[in-house]
Amino acid sequence: MTANPQKTRETDPLKSIVAHAKEYGFIFPSSEVYDGLQAVYDYGQNGVELKNNIKRLWWKTMVQMNENVVGLDSAIFMHPTIWKASGHVDSFNDPMIDNKDSKKRYRADELIEARAEEMRESGDENGADELLSKANGLLDREDLDGLRDLIVEQEIKCPTSGTANWTDVRQFNLMFSTHMGSVSDDSDKVYLRPETAQGIFVNYLNVQKSGRKKIPFGIAQIGKAFRNEIVARQFIFRMREFEQMEMQFFVRPGTEMGWYEEWMQKRMGWHKALGISEDSLRFHKHEKLAHYANAASDIEFKFPFGFKEVEGIHSRTDFDLKNHQEFSRKKISYHDPETNQSYTPYVVETSAGLDRLFLMMLCSSFVQEEVKDGDNVKERLYLKFPAFLAPNKAAVFPLVKKDGLPELARKLFDELKMEHQAIYEEQAAIGKRYTRQDLIGTPYCITVDHESLENQTVTIRERDSTNQERIAIDKVLAYISEKVSDQQVLAKV
Ligand code: GAP
């Protein structure tokens, strides 16, 4: 039987995934009892396990498997001058425009991109290219009046009010700020970090010196980042509070392009090793570079709403370290024992969005297929997570709640839970219990039945094939441990 997720995807694939994520304890809208908080989400009992498993695998691949990469956990609050030095105070902006009738706010560049997409769909490729190149020119020159004129000239209307009654275009800084201590004036202003990378840059010397690290070496960290996104939609794809997994790799100036290529390939290999199909992944090279980069590419995944960025690989030059040196007036340089020269290291960054990887796993694992049930055909829905990422590795069921089966099943569960996230369940018919585990992506269900009492064996049902085999109870832990191990993935990356 081949997987046929088309049915759900054709209707409204993202809606089905969002509904499933809520119903089965993966993701809840934040503050739901108070009608929610836009673009903020909570991870439920299964979501947090999946998220932790993605984090753990990233950490193992980046830190444990790379002798020259070490970890860090820096604070969210940092000295406000850091954000001046990094360019975020002055340049971390999106151009926004409001519709006066609907009071809705849009990103001016996204309105124009959507118009170009419409032109392309109606076969006007040249018109679309011309429009985008005009818009890019205006964005590069920060010509906000020109952007507004282009929106008006193109007769772009607000999707809500249907009118073209637009305000001027203004730059909108995406950083959240608050005040530290009890006095609320500008001298106490602090920002919630919009990227974790700056915590790495300002600790570069601490790590290099305390760890006696030699270039090239990297510093990795996982942590929350905050952006006051103007347009926050597509579920957890664009959030205002999200988590990044970033690594800054410090290299000798002039060698950065080689390292940039190497990290691009390594990171793409990692996504493929998670079992994501090749045709759902691609690189997107940036033509318009961020203020700090001399080369940049995204790894994009084919979401139900199109190919979108899940991770960026950026060659950030010495922009950040040089600026921190200038603003802090503290020397940040490296004496290279090989060349006997001192320099400010260049940086190649890999920056993945944890929540986007989570959504990628959810989308690529969401399978709906038709299966034969006697003469009927019925639909089967399950989450085909790779076993090493699945929130729960195994579920243990006594076939019935009597005859000593629960006692034996519990004994097995108690053994399994020492090593793995596992579930014990004795309610409902066995078929229903299997279905419930399919819906949360548990790869193995173990049933203790009457034969178990006679010969100390149990059945193990595999989620994707639904095949069952019988094995000795005392072999179950080793069996599960082997099946859910991440060793094969780690060997590939
Ligand atoms: N330090 C570089 C940096 O922050 P970025 O491309 O702005 O680069 C890196 O962000 C990654 O963070 C993106 O590839 C994406 O996966 C994730 N990300 C960025 N903004 C996000 C948002 N609003 N919600 C969820 N993830 C986001």
mmCIF file with all atom_site columns, C-alpha atoms in Angstrom, residues 57 61 65 269-275 386 388-389 484-493:
data_model
loop_
_atom_site.group_PDB
_atom_site.id
_atom_site.type_symbol
_atom_site.label_atom_id
_atom_site.label_alt_id
_atom_site.label_comp_id
_atom_site.label_asym_id
_atom_site.label_entity_id
_atom_site.label_seq_id
_atom_site.pdbx_PDB_ins_code
_atom_site.Cartn_x
_atom_site.Cartn_y
_atom_site.Cartn_z
_atom_site.occupancy
_atom_site.B_iso_or_equiv
_atom_site.pdbx_formal_charge
_atom_site.auth_seq_id
_atom_site.auth_comp_id
_atom_site.auth_asym_id
_atom_site.auth_atom_id
_atom_site.pdbx_PDB_model_num
ATOM 1  C CA . LEU A 1 57  ? 19.852 15.610 17.391 1.00 0.00 ? 57  LEU A CA 1
ATOM 2  C CA . THR A 1 61  ? 25.454 16.590 15.179 1.00 0.00 ? 61  THR A CA 1
ATOM 3  C CA . MET A 1 65  ? 30.184 15.064 16.424 1.00 0.00 ? 65  MET A CA 1
ATOM 4  C CA . GLY A 1 269 ? 22.988 16.475 4.306  1.00 0.00 ? 269 GLY A CA 1
ATOM 5  C CA . TRP A 1 270 ? 21.551 16.771 7.825  1.00 0.00 ? 270 TRP A CA 1
ATOM 6  C CA . HIS A 1 271 ? 18.059 17.592 6.550  1.00 0.00 ? 271 HIS A CA 1
ATOM 7  C CA . LYS A 1 272 ? 18.206 14.652 4.139  1.00 0.00 ? 272 LYS A CA 1
ATOM 8  C CA . ALA A 1 273 ? 19.390 12.348 6.927  1.00 0.00 ? 273 ALA A CA 1
ATOM 9  C CA . LEU A 1 274 ? 16.182 13.183 8.795  1.00 0.00 ? 274 LEU A CA 1
ATOM 10 C CA . GLY A 1 275 ? 14.394 11.382 5.987  1.00 0.00 ? 275 GLY A CA 1
ATOM 11 C CA . PRO A 1 386 ? 11.517 8.789  11.910 1.00 0.00 ? 386 PRO A CA 1
ATOM 12 C CA . PHE A 1 388 ? 14.678 8.610  16.453 1.00 0.00 ? 388 PHE A CA 1
ATOM 13 C CA . LEU A 1 389 ? 12.554 11.788 16.466 1.00 0.00 ? 389 LEU A CA 1
ATOM 14 C CA . VAL A 1 484 ? 14.989 4.126  17.711 1.00 0.00 ? 484 VAL A CA 1
ATOM 15 C CA . SER A 1 485 ? 18.717 4.780  17.802 1.00 0.00 ? 485 SER A CA 1
ATOM 16 C CA . ASP A 1 486 ? 20.060 7.862  16.009 1.00 0.00 ? 486 ASP A CA 1
ATOM 17 C CA . GLN A 1 487 ? 23.421 6.165  15.292 1.00 0.00 ? 487 GLN A CA 1
ATOM 18 C CA . GLN A 1 488 ? 22.739 5.681  11.607 1.00 0.00 ? 488 GLN A CA 1
ATOM 19 C CA . VAL A 1 489 ? 21.822 9.338  11.171 1.00 0.00 ? 489 VAL A CA 1
ATOM 20 C CA . LEU A 1 490 ? 24.889 10.501 13.047 1.00 0.00 ? 490 LEU A CA 1
ATOM 21 C CA . ALA A 1 491 ? 27.083 8.268  10.904 1.00 0.00 ? 491 ALA A CA 1
ATOM 22 C CA . LYS A 1 492 ? 25.702 9.965  7.776  1.00 0.00 ? 492 LYS A CA 1
ATOM 23 C CA . VAL A 1 493 ? 26.270 13.592 8.788  1.00 0.00 ? 493 VAL A CA 1
#
